[in-house]
């Protein structure tokens, strides 16, 4: 069966539909849910195995959390230290207040270098600022080099997971995309054949294109170094072969000391891919004559991060090291996949990060895309209390709605007002129960279930059935029981 992923999923929080609406096509697509569920089961099992090996796992989590908290607690000073060390080593640091400024800085750098093509290492931050379409419109052809990103780029698709961006695509779809876009009519869906096709496609680009763009997993303040971890070696190629390297990184990526990597690399690899160590961990500092890129730029992106930093509860969002463990553990993500979140950051971290990056003006349905079960908090290697942030963001959404005139016409608001009135007196509550039971009988079918409700109740019944109300309330049963006993 072919997967009906929605064509051109909208991953722009300014344009994406609300989460419940965006999730519907995924919920109605059993094959997509099967793909996502299978991939997550594999990653979860690997993670559980390597985490169980570490008897000090909880200590490692505490250490990682403390390191990230320390970095954020003195972020300005650590960023300045990073800038001075990187500059002293021959790099150049640029500061971008928002997405537009970052895009323009990068395009200007590419124009200075007369670059018409660029190779890229997977970077969620570049997707956050919609870099690829901007560069293409500016006359620069972009070639992704991560296997999953190639699949998405050639398939005209968008990422649905932070670590495994093409998680929603199955092997036969990959074969179809490669056969069509690479002109390989006889390509099989054997994994080795697919990898070989990608390798052939890429090898020429690595050798021919002299300019690369990448992200950073960490920036080290103490040394001015940039750290990239990856599994395929494409990042290593991008970091060694081109003459010009441009790194785009969020300002929160900084770590105070080189030694902090000892902890961070242990928790990142185990949480992200269920490995003890990433296959490729590349570190570089500025420019080394005759070795690797000879011109090196770092673009430090704010894009809303400073305002998150200023808020006490929400600040912990910036501790994130993008391992994706929270989305792998999330029962909501498992059902909807990543595109429903309308952002490059899906799952629980996306549910708290995206609305905040939008200054709470967009993506307001995302804090509700959670059952608050706490599974994300339990697995997070840097101990971000995601449910706590979700509740804080929900309260902000409610406070914003309270100030809107339109709320008087919102069935949810009116329903809550009525409930508030009824719950104030026991007799009102019991009367409402009686009337409600009579009303619900209209919708209760012979099997005892309600399959359809009008208005706001329909939001429940469009995805699940509701058991009809019993003929007797608990209070009535208890009172009758007392009489029988006499
Ligand atoms: S919130 Fe925690 S678990 Fe989720 S991606 Fe970030 S670091 Fe990983």
Short mmCIF file of C-alpha atoms and ligand atoms in Angstrom, two decimals:
data_model
loop_
_atom_site.label_atom_id
_atom_site.label_comp_id
_atom_site.label_asym_id
_atom_site.label_seq_id
_atom_site.Cartn_x
_atom_site.Cartn_y
_atom_site.Cartn_z
CA UNK A 1 0.00 0.00 0.00
CA UNK A 2 1.41 3.42 -0.84
CA UNK A 3 1.65 6.08 1.82
CA UNK A 4 -0.53 9.09 1.35
CA UNK A 5 1.63 11.71 2.99
CA UNK A 6 0.08 15.09 2.37
CA UNK A 7 1.78 16.76 -0.58
CA UNK A 8 3.87 19.77 0.49
CA UNK A 9 3.19 19.67 4.22
CA UNK A 10 3.20 23.22 5.57
CA UNK A 11 6.01 23.60 8.08
CA UNK A 12 5.71 27.35 8.48
CA UNK A 13 4.08 28.22 11.83
CA UNK A 14 2.77 31.44 10.24
CA UNK A 15 0.73 29.48 7.69
CA UNK A 16 0.19 26.00 9.16
CA UNK A 17 -3.35 25.04 10.19
CA UNK A 18 -4.05 24.38 13.91
CA UNK A 19 -2.74 21.07 15.21
CA UNK A 20 -6.10 19.21 15.40
CA UNK A 21 -6.83 20.12 11.78
CA UNK A 22 -3.33 19.37 10.53
CA UNK A 23 -3.33 16.01 12.35
CA UNK A 24 -6.48 14.69 10.64
CA UNK A 25 -4.85 13.47 7.39
CA UNK A 26 -2.26 11.57 9.45
CA UNK A 27 -4.87 10.03 11.73
CA UNK A 28 -6.74 8.81 8.66
CA UNK A 29 -3.63 7.28 7.13
CA UNK A 30 -2.98 3.86 8.72
CA UNK A 31 0.13 3.20 6.59
CA UNK A 32 1.77 6.44 7.69
CA UNK A 33 1.03 5.63 11.32
CA UNK A 34 2.45 2.16 10.80
CA UNK A 35 5.67 3.62 9.30
CA UNK A 36 6.05 6.06 12.19
CA UNK A 37 5.18 3.46 14.86
CA UNK A 38 7.62 0.90 13.47
CA UNK A 39 10.50 3.39 13.21
CA UNK A 40 9.89 4.66 16.73
CA UNK A 41 9.73 1.12 18.16
CA UNK A 42 13.15 0.37 16.67
CA UNK A 43 14.73 3.57 18.04
CA UNK A 44 13.08 3.17 21.44
CA UNK A 45 14.32 -0.41 21.82
CA UNK A 46 17.89 0.63 20.93
CA UNK A 47 17.75 3.55 23.34
CA UNK A 48 16.41 1.42 26.20
CA UNK A 49 19.26 -1.07 25.73
CA UNK A 50 22.12 1.45 25.78
CA UNK A 51 20.58 3.52 28.57
CA UNK A 52 20.21 0.36 30.71
CA UNK A 53 23.96 -0.22 30.33
CA UNK A 54 24.70 3.02 32.17
CA UNK A 55 24.14 2.48 35.86
CA UNK A 56 24.82 6.20 36.36
CA UNK A 57 22.29 7.30 33.73
CA UNK A 58 20.32 9.48 36.13
CA UNK A 59 23.56 11.12 37.31
CA UNK A 60 24.51 11.76 33.69
CA UNK A 61 21.12 13.39 33.12
CA UNK A 62 21.60 15.59 36.17
CA UNK A 63 25.08 16.57 35.01
CA UNK A 64 23.86 17.34 31.48
CA UNK A 65 21.01 19.40 32.86
CA UNK A 66 23.36 21.35 35.13
CA UNK A 67 25.78 22.06 32.27
CA UNK A 68 23.00 23.38 30.06
CA UNK A 69 21.55 25.44 32.91
CA UNK A 70 24.97 26.95 33.60
CA UNK A 71 25.41 27.84 29.92
CA UNK A 72 22.01 29.55 29.81
CA UNK A 73 22.56 31.28 33.13
CA UNK A 74 25.49 33.21 31.68
CA UNK A 75 24.73 32.98 28.00
CA UNK A 76 25.86 36.46 26.97
CA UNK A 77 29.31 36.04 28.48
CA UNK A 78 29.79 32.55 27.02
CA UNK A 79 28.75 33.72 23.55
CA UNK A 80 31.22 36.60 23.69
CA UNK A 81 33.92 34.20 24.83
CA UNK A 82 33.06 31.91 21.92
CA UNK A 83 33.24 34.83 19.49
CA UNK A 84 36.61 35.98 20.74
CA UNK A 85 38.15 32.47 20.64
CA UNK A 86 36.67 31.64 17.24
CA UNK A 87 37.84 34.97 15.79
CA UNK A 88 41.34 34.49 17.22
CA UNK A 89 41.47 31.11 15.45
CA UNK A 90 40.62 32.67 12.08
CA UNK A 91 36.82 32.34 12.03
CA UNK A 92 34.34 35.17 11.65
CA UNK A 93 31.23 35.46 13.82
CA UNK A 94 28.03 37.17 12.64
CA UNK A 95 25.05 37.96 14.86
CA UNK A 96 21.52 37.60 13.47
CA UNK A 97 18.58 38.97 15.45
CA UNK A 98 15.98 37.10 13.40
CA UNK A 99 15.42 34.72 10.52
CA UNK A 100 15.43 37.43 7.85
CA UNK A 101 18.77 38.82 9.00
CA UNK A 102 20.34 35.35 9.18
CA UNK A 103 19.16 34.47 5.66
CA UNK A 104 20.52 37.73 4.27
CA UNK A 105 23.89 37.34 5.99
CA UNK A 106 24.29 33.87 4.51
CA UNK A 107 23.22 34.93 1.02
CA UNK A 108 25.60 37.91 1.14
CA UNK A 109 28.46 35.63 2.20
CA UNK A 110 27.70 33.28 -0.68
CA UNK A 111 27.58 36.19 -3.13
CA UNK A 112 30.92 37.48 -1.85
CA UNK A 113 32.31 34.03 -2.63
CA UNK A 114 30.51 34.02 -6.02
CA UNK A 115 28.93 30.71 -5.05
CA UNK A 116 26.15 29.43 -7.29
CA UNK A 117 25.92 26.06 -5.54
CA UNK A 118 26.20 24.99 -1.93
CA UNK A 119 26.29 21.63 -0.13
CA UNK A 120 24.56 21.30 3.22
CA UNK A 121 24.81 19.24 6.36
CA UNK A 122 21.46 18.57 8.02
CA UNK A 123 20.56 21.56 10.14
CA UNK A 124 17.16 22.11 11.68
CA UNK A 125 18.06 25.74 12.30
CA UNK A 126 18.31 26.38 8.56
CA UNK A 127 14.86 24.83 8.13
CA UNK A 128 13.60 27.04 10.97
CA UNK A 129 14.61 30.14 9.01
CA UNK A 130 13.45 28.69 5.66
CA UNK A 131 16.94 29.07 4.25
CA UNK A 132 16.78 26.75 1.25
CA UNK A 133 13.95 28.49 -0.66
CA UNK A 134 15.53 31.87 0.09
CA UNK A 135 18.90 30.81 -1.33
CA UNK A 136 17.29 29.19 -4.36
CA UNK A 137 15.36 32.41 -5.02
CA UNK A 138 18.66 34.26 -4.70
CA UNK A 139 20.22 32.12 -7.42
CA UNK A 140 22.11 29.61 -5.24
CA UNK A 141 21.36 25.91 -5.81
CA UNK A 142 21.25 23.94 -2.55
CA UNK A 143 22.24 20.28 -2.28
CA UNK A 144 21.37 18.47 0.93
CA UNK A 145 23.86 15.72 1.76
CA UNK A 146 22.22 13.84 4.66
CA UNK A 147 20.50 10.74 3.21
CA UNK A 148 17.13 11.54 4.77
CA UNK A 149 17.37 15.15 3.68
CA UNK A 150 18.14 14.05 0.11
CA UNK A 151 15.02 11.88 0.15
CA UNK A 152 12.96 14.85 1.32
CA UNK A 153 14.55 17.35 -1.05
CA UNK A 154 14.12 15.10 -4.09
CA UNK A 155 10.64 14.04 -2.95
CA UNK A 156 9.54 17.66 -2.45
CA UNK A 157 8.69 16.77 1.12
CA UNK A 158 9.38 18.18 4.59
CA UNK A 159 11.03 16.68 7.70
CA UNK A 160 8.80 14.97 10.26
CA UNK A 161 11.38 14.15 12.95
CA UNK A 162 14.43 15.94 14.31
CA UNK A 163 16.91 13.07 14.10
CA UNK A 164 15.29 10.92 11.40
CA UNK A 165 13.69 13.54 9.16
CA UNK A 166 12.28 11.04 6.63
CA UNK A 167 10.86 8.75 9.32
CA UNK A 168 7.44 8.82 7.64
CA UNK A 169 8.74 7.57 4.28
CA UNK A 170 9.12 3.85 3.63
CA UNK A 171 11.66 2.05 1.50
CA UNK A 172 9.53 1.61 -1.59
CA UNK A 173 8.79 5.32 -1.60
CA UNK A 174 12.50 6.09 -1.38
CA UNK A 175 13.07 3.82 -4.38
CA UNK A 176 10.37 5.60 -6.34
CA UNK A 177 11.77 9.06 -5.53
CA UNK A 178 15.36 8.11 -6.40
CA UNK A 179 14.32 6.30 -9.60
CA UNK A 180 12.31 9.31 -10.75
CA UNK A 181 14.70 12.11 -9.75
CA UNK A 182 18.01 10.35 -10.47
CA UNK A 183 16.86 8.69 -13.70
CA UNK A 184 17.46 5.15 -12.34
CA UNK A 185 14.53 3.21 -13.77
CA UNK A 186 15.84 -0.22 -12.67
CA UNK A 187 16.73 0.73 -9.11
CA UNK A 188 15.65 -1.87 -6.52
CA UNK A 189 14.45 -1.07 -3.01
CA UNK A 190 17.33 -2.99 -1.47
CA UNK A 191 18.87 -0.69 1.21
CA UNK A 192 22.37 -1.16 -0.22
CA UNK A 193 21.20 -0.22 -3.71
CA UNK A 194 19.46 2.88 -2.38
CA UNK A 195 22.50 3.93 -0.37
CA UNK A 196 24.76 3.38 -3.38
CA UNK A 197 22.47 5.53 -5.53
CA UNK A 198 22.64 8.34 -2.95
CA UNK A 199 26.40 7.95 -2.67
CA UNK A 200 26.90 8.26 -6.44
CA UNK A 201 24.60 11.27 -6.53
CA UNK A 202 26.53 12.97 -3.74
CA UNK A 203 30.15 12.10 -4.44
CA UNK A 204 30.41 14.49 -7.39
CA UNK A 205 28.89 17.29 -5.34
CA UNK A 206 31.36 16.80 -2.51
CA UNK A 207 34.24 17.05 -4.97
CA UNK A 208 32.89 19.89 -7.12
CA UNK A 209 31.10 22.33 -4.80
CA UNK A 210 33.54 24.51 -2.81
CA UNK A 211 31.05 26.00 -0.33
CA UNK A 212 29.20 24.28 2.53
CA UNK A 213 26.57 25.24 5.08
CA UNK A 214 26.01 23.33 8.29
CA UNK A 215 24.63 23.60 11.77
CA UNK A 216 26.19 22.88 15.15
CA UNK A 217 25.29 20.49 17.91
CA UNK A 218 27.44 22.48 20.31
CA UNK A 219 29.63 25.59 20.37
CA UNK A 220 32.43 25.54 22.94
CA UNK A 221 32.98 28.90 24.61
CA UNK A 222 36.32 27.95 26.14
CA UNK A 223 37.98 27.10 22.81
CA UNK A 224 35.78 28.69 20.11
CA UNK A 225 35.19 25.22 18.63
CA UNK A 226 32.17 23.95 16.73
CA UNK A 227 30.91 20.37 17.20
CA UNK A 228 28.82 18.39 14.72
CA UNK A 229 27.70 14.81 15.39
CA UNK A 230 26.23 12.67 12.62
CA UNK A 231 25.94 9.10 11.43
CA UNK A 232 26.73 9.05 7.73
CA UNK A 233 30.01 10.87 7.20
CA UNK A 234 28.41 13.44 4.93
CA UNK A 235 29.04 16.06 7.60
CA UNK A 236 32.71 15.12 7.77
CA UNK A 237 32.94 15.49 3.97
CA UNK A 238 31.28 18.92 4.12
CA UNK A 239 33.65 19.99 6.87
CA UNK A 240 36.86 18.90 5.18
CA UNK A 241 36.51 19.20 1.40
CA UNK A 242 35.02 22.68 0.74
CA UNK A 243 37.09 25.87 0.85
CA UNK A 244 34.35 27.91 2.52
CA UNK A 245 32.28 26.80 5.50
CA UNK A 246 29.29 28.65 6.95
CA UNK A 247 27.85 27.42 10.25
CA UNK A 248 24.40 28.52 11.36
CA UNK A 249 23.68 27.95 15.05
CA UNK A 250 21.10 29.05 17.57
CA UNK A 251 22.63 31.10 20.37
CA UNK A 252 21.58 28.49 22.94
CA UNK A 253 23.98 25.87 21.54
CA UNK A 254 26.94 27.09 23.56
CA UNK A 255 28.66 24.96 26.23
CA UNK A 256 31.03 26.57 28.73
CA UNK A 257 33.94 24.11 28.61
CA UNK A 258 35.49 21.57 26.28
CA UNK A 259 35.21 18.97 29.03
CA UNK A 260 31.41 19.35 29.03
CA UNK A 261 31.41 17.25 25.86
CA UNK A 262 32.30 14.22 27.97
CA UNK A 263 28.78 14.30 29.41
CA UNK A 264 26.87 15.77 26.49
CA UNK A 265 28.13 13.32 23.87
CA UNK A 266 27.22 10.37 26.11
CA UNK A 267 23.64 11.47 26.66
CA UNK A 268 23.09 12.75 23.11
CA UNK A 269 24.08 9.60 21.23
CA UNK A 270 22.19 7.28 23.58
CA UNK A 271 19.04 9.42 23.53
CA UNK A 272 19.04 10.21 19.82
CA UNK A 273 19.96 7.05 17.96
CA UNK A 274 20.38 4.48 20.72
CA UNK A 275 24.13 4.31 20.13
CA UNK A 276 26.96 4.48 22.67
CA UNK A 277 28.79 6.99 20.50
CA UNK A 278 27.96 8.76 17.28
CA UNK A 279 29.78 7.29 14.27
CA UNK A 280 31.13 10.73 13.29
CA UNK A 281 31.90 13.48 15.78
CA UNK A 282 33.63 16.44 14.09
CA UNK A 283 35.22 19.27 16.02
CA UNK A 284 36.99 22.22 14.48
CA UNK A 285 38.26 25.56 15.62
CA UNK A 286 38.57 28.45 13.18
CA UNK A 287 40.84 27.91 10.20
CA UNK A 288 43.95 25.73 9.84
CA UNK A 289 46.17 26.65 6.85
CA UNK A 290 46.24 23.88 4.28
CA UNK A 291 43.68 21.76 6.11
CA UNK A 292 39.91 22.01 5.62
CA UNK A 293 37.94 25.16 4.81
CA UNK A 294 40.09 28.26 4.58
CA UNK A 295 37.28 30.71 5.18
CA UNK A 296 34.97 29.99 8.09
CA UNK A 297 31.89 31.91 9.25
CA UNK A 298 29.55 31.30 12.19
CA UNK A 299 26.11 32.92 12.10
CA UNK A 300 24.64 33.08 15.61
CA UNK A 301 20.86 33.17 15.45
CA UNK A 302 18.58 34.65 18.10
CA UNK A 303 15.14 34.56 16.40
CA UNK A 304 13.13 34.72 19.62
CA UNK A 305 15.53 32.81 21.87
CA UNK A 306 16.43 35.84 24.04
CA UNK A 307 12.79 36.38 24.92
CA UNK A 308 12.48 32.71 25.93
CA UNK A 309 15.60 33.09 28.06
CA UNK A 310 14.02 35.97 29.92
CA UNK A 311 11.14 33.81 31.23
CA UNK A 312 11.71 31.73 34.34
CA UNK A 313 9.66 28.62 33.56
CA UNK A 314 10.06 28.66 29.79
CA UNK A 315 13.83 29.22 29.84
CA UNK A 316 14.45 25.48 30.29
CA UNK A 317 13.21 24.98 26.71
CA UNK A 318 16.60 26.27 25.55
CA UNK A 319 18.42 23.44 27.33
CA UNK A 320 17.29 21.16 24.49
CA UNK A 321 20.02 19.28 22.63
CA UNK A 322 17.64 18.09 19.87
CA UNK A 323 17.96 14.39 20.62
CA UNK A 324 14.29 13.65 19.77
CA UNK A 325 13.84 11.24 22.68
CA UNK A 326 10.75 13.17 23.76
CA UNK A 327 8.97 12.69 20.45
CA UNK A 328 9.89 9.01 20.33
CA UNK A 329 8.24 8.60 23.74
CA UNK A 330 5.21 10.77 22.99
CA UNK A 331 1.87 8.94 22.45
CA UNK A 332 0.52 11.93 20.51
CA UNK A 333 3.49 12.11 18.09
CA UNK A 334 3.19 8.36 17.55
CA UNK A 335 -0.34 8.82 16.19
CA UNK A 336 0.13 12.01 14.20
CA UNK A 337 3.74 11.95 13.00
CA UNK A 338 5.65 15.20 12.71
CA UNK A 339 3.97 17.23 9.95
CA UNK A 340 0.92 17.93 12.10
CA UNK A 341 3.03 20.26 14.25
CA UNK A 342 3.40 22.74 11.35
CA UNK A 343 7.03 23.39 12.19
CA UNK A 344 10.44 21.80 11.72
CA UNK A 345 10.36 21.09 15.45
CA UNK A 346 7.73 18.37 15.99
CA UNK A 347 6.73 16.40 19.08
CA UNK A 348 6.79 17.66 22.66
CA UNK A 349 9.81 19.93 22.18
CA UNK A 350 8.10 21.47 19.13
CA UNK A 351 4.92 21.94 21.14
CA UNK A 352 6.78 24.20 23.54
CA UNK A 353 9.50 25.67 21.33
CA UNK A 354 7.54 26.72 18.24
CA UNK A 355 4.89 28.89 19.97
CA UNK A 356 7.63 30.60 21.95
CA UNK A 357 9.75 31.28 18.86
CA UNK A 358 6.58 32.87 17.46
CA UNK A 359 6.29 35.05 20.59
CA UNK A 360 3.01 33.24 21.35
CA UNK A 361 1.33 34.94 18.36
CA UNK A 362 1.11 31.75 16.28
CA UNK A 363 1.03 27.97 16.78
CA UNK A 364 -1.16 28.40 19.85
CA UNK A 365 -2.78 25.00 19.41
CA UNK A 366 0.55 23.24 19.97
CA UNK A 367 0.69 23.44 23.80
CA UNK A 368 -2.54 21.42 23.71
CA UNK A 369 -1.01 18.68 21.53
CA UNK A 370 -0.14 16.64 24.58
CA UNK A 371 -1.80 14.31 27.05
CA UNK A 372 0.53 15.64 29.79
CA UNK A 373 1.49 12.04 30.55
CA UNK A 374 5.04 13.12 31.37
CA UNK A 375 6.81 10.50 29.22
CA UNK A 376 8.79 13.28 27.51
CA UNK A 377 10.11 14.57 30.84
CA UNK A 378 11.15 11.09 31.92
CA UNK A 379 13.33 10.48 28.86
CA UNK A 380 14.73 13.97 28.33
CA UNK A 381 18.49 13.74 28.86
CA UNK A 382 18.70 17.36 30.04
CA UNK A 383 15.62 17.09 32.28
CA UNK A 384 13.41 19.66 30.59
CA UNK A 385 10.08 19.57 32.42
CA UNK A 386 8.03 19.77 29.24
CA UNK A 387 4.61 19.28 30.94
CA UNK A 388 5.39 22.23 33.22
CA UNK A 389 6.18 24.46 30.23
CA UNK A 390 3.12 23.17 28.36
CA UNK A 391 0.87 24.21 31.25
CA UNK A 392 2.53 27.62 31.44
CA UNK A 393 2.01 28.16 27.70
CA UNK A 394 -1.61 26.99 27.93
CA UNK A 395 -2.23 29.57 30.63
CA UNK A 396 -0.74 32.24 28.36
CA UNK A 397 -3.01 31.18 25.50
CA UNK A 398 -6.05 31.31 27.79
CA UNK A 399 -5.05 34.75 29.08
CA UNK A 400 -4.72 36.01 25.51
CA UNK A 401 -8.14 34.60 24.61
CA UNK A 402 -9.70 36.24 27.68
CA UNK A 403 -8.83 39.59 26.17
CA UNK A 404 -10.61 38.85 22.89
CA UNK A 405 -14.22 39.91 22.26
CA UNK A 406 -14.77 36.87 20.01
CA UNK A 407 -14.58 34.58 23.04
CA UNK A 408 -18.24 35.36 23.81
CA UNK A 409 -19.16 33.39 20.68
CA UNK A 410 -16.81 30.49 21.37
CA UNK A 411 -18.80 27.33 22.33
CA UNK A 412 -15.95 26.19 24.60
CA UNK A 413 -15.95 29.50 26.48
CA UNK A 414 -19.74 29.51 26.79
CA UNK A 415 -19.76 25.85 27.86
CA UNK A 416 -17.21 26.57 30.60
CA UNK A 417 -19.24 29.54 31.82
CA UNK A 418 -22.35 27.36 32.04
CA UNK A 419 -20.38 24.62 33.82
CA UNK A 420 -19.04 27.20 36.27
CA UNK A 421 -22.61 28.28 37.06
CA UNK A 422 -23.87 24.70 37.47
CA UNK A 423 -20.99 23.51 39.64
CA UNK A 424 -21.59 26.28 42.19
CA UNK A 425 -24.66 24.56 43.76
CA UNK A 426 -25.23 20.85 44.22
CA UNK A 427 -28.89 21.06 43.25
CA UNK A 428 -28.02 22.80 39.98
CA UNK A 429 -25.44 20.12 39.23
CA UNK A 430 -27.87 17.25 39.94
CA UNK A 431 -30.60 18.90 37.90
CA UNK A 432 -28.18 19.37 34.98
CA UNK A 433 -27.17 15.71 35.26
CA UNK A 434 -30.78 14.61 35.01
CA UNK A 435 -31.48 16.86 32.05
CA UNK A 436 -28.17 15.85 30.43
CA UNK A 437 -29.07 12.15 30.70
CA UNK A 438 -32.40 12.77 29.02
CA UNK A 439 -30.67 14.76 26.26
CA UNK A 440 -27.92 12.18 25.76
CA UNK A 441 -30.50 9.46 25.19
CA UNK A 442 -31.23 11.11 21.84
CA UNK A 443 -27.69 10.32 20.70
CA UNK A 444 -27.11 6.95 22.42
CA UNK A 445 -27.39 4.02 20.03
CA UNK A 446 -28.64 0.52 20.86
CA UNK A 447 -25.09 -0.66 21.54
CA UNK A 448 -24.90 1.82 24.44
CA UNK A 449 -22.40 4.09 22.67
CA UNK A 450 -22.61 7.60 21.27
CA UNK A 451 -21.03 7.78 17.81
CA UNK A 452 -21.92 11.36 16.93
CA UNK A 453 -22.47 14.59 18.82
CA UNK A 454 -23.21 18.07 17.44
CA UNK A 455 -21.19 21.25 17.91
CA UNK A 456 -18.27 21.14 20.32
CA UNK A 457 -19.11 17.56 21.36
CA UNK A 458 -18.33 16.55 17.77
CA UNK A 459 -14.65 17.24 18.41
CA UNK A 460 -14.68 14.17 20.63
CA UNK A 461 -16.82 11.90 18.47
CA UNK A 462 -15.00 12.63 15.21
CA UNK A 463 -12.07 10.53 16.47
CA UNK A 464 -13.58 8.26 19.13
CA UNK A 465 -16.89 7.01 20.51
CA UNK A 466 -18.37 7.98 23.85
CA UNK A 467 -20.09 5.57 26.21
CA UNK A 468 -23.71 6.57 26.87
CA UNK A 469 -24.56 7.76 30.37
CA UNK A 470 -25.86 5.14 32.78
CA UNK A 471 -29.50 5.29 33.82
CA UNK A 472 -28.54 6.06 37.39
CA UNK A 473 -25.87 8.37 38.83
CA UNK A 474 -23.56 7.19 41.57
CA UNK A 475 -25.35 9.45 44.07
CA UNK A 476 -28.72 7.97 43.13
CA UNK A 477 -27.37 4.44 43.39
CA UNK A 478 -25.81 5.18 46.78
CA UNK A 479 -29.00 6.74 48.11
CA UNK A 480 -31.10 3.80 46.86
CA UNK A 481 -28.63 1.36 48.41
CA UNK A 482 -29.04 3.08 51.80
CA UNK A 483 -32.81 2.74 51.58
CA UNK A 484 -32.54 -0.95 50.67
CA UNK A 485 -30.32 -1.58 53.69
CA UNK A 486 -33.01 -0.19 55.99
S1 LIG B 1 13.32 18.28 24.85
FE1 LIG B 1 14.78 16.82 25.76
S2 LIG B 1 14.16 14.85 24.86
FE2 LIG B 1 13.21 16.46 23.59
S3 LIG B 1 14.65 16.80 21.92
FE3 LIG B 1 15.14 18.28 23.54
S4 LIG B 1 16.73 17.28 24.76
FE4 LIG B 1 15.78 15.69 23.55
#
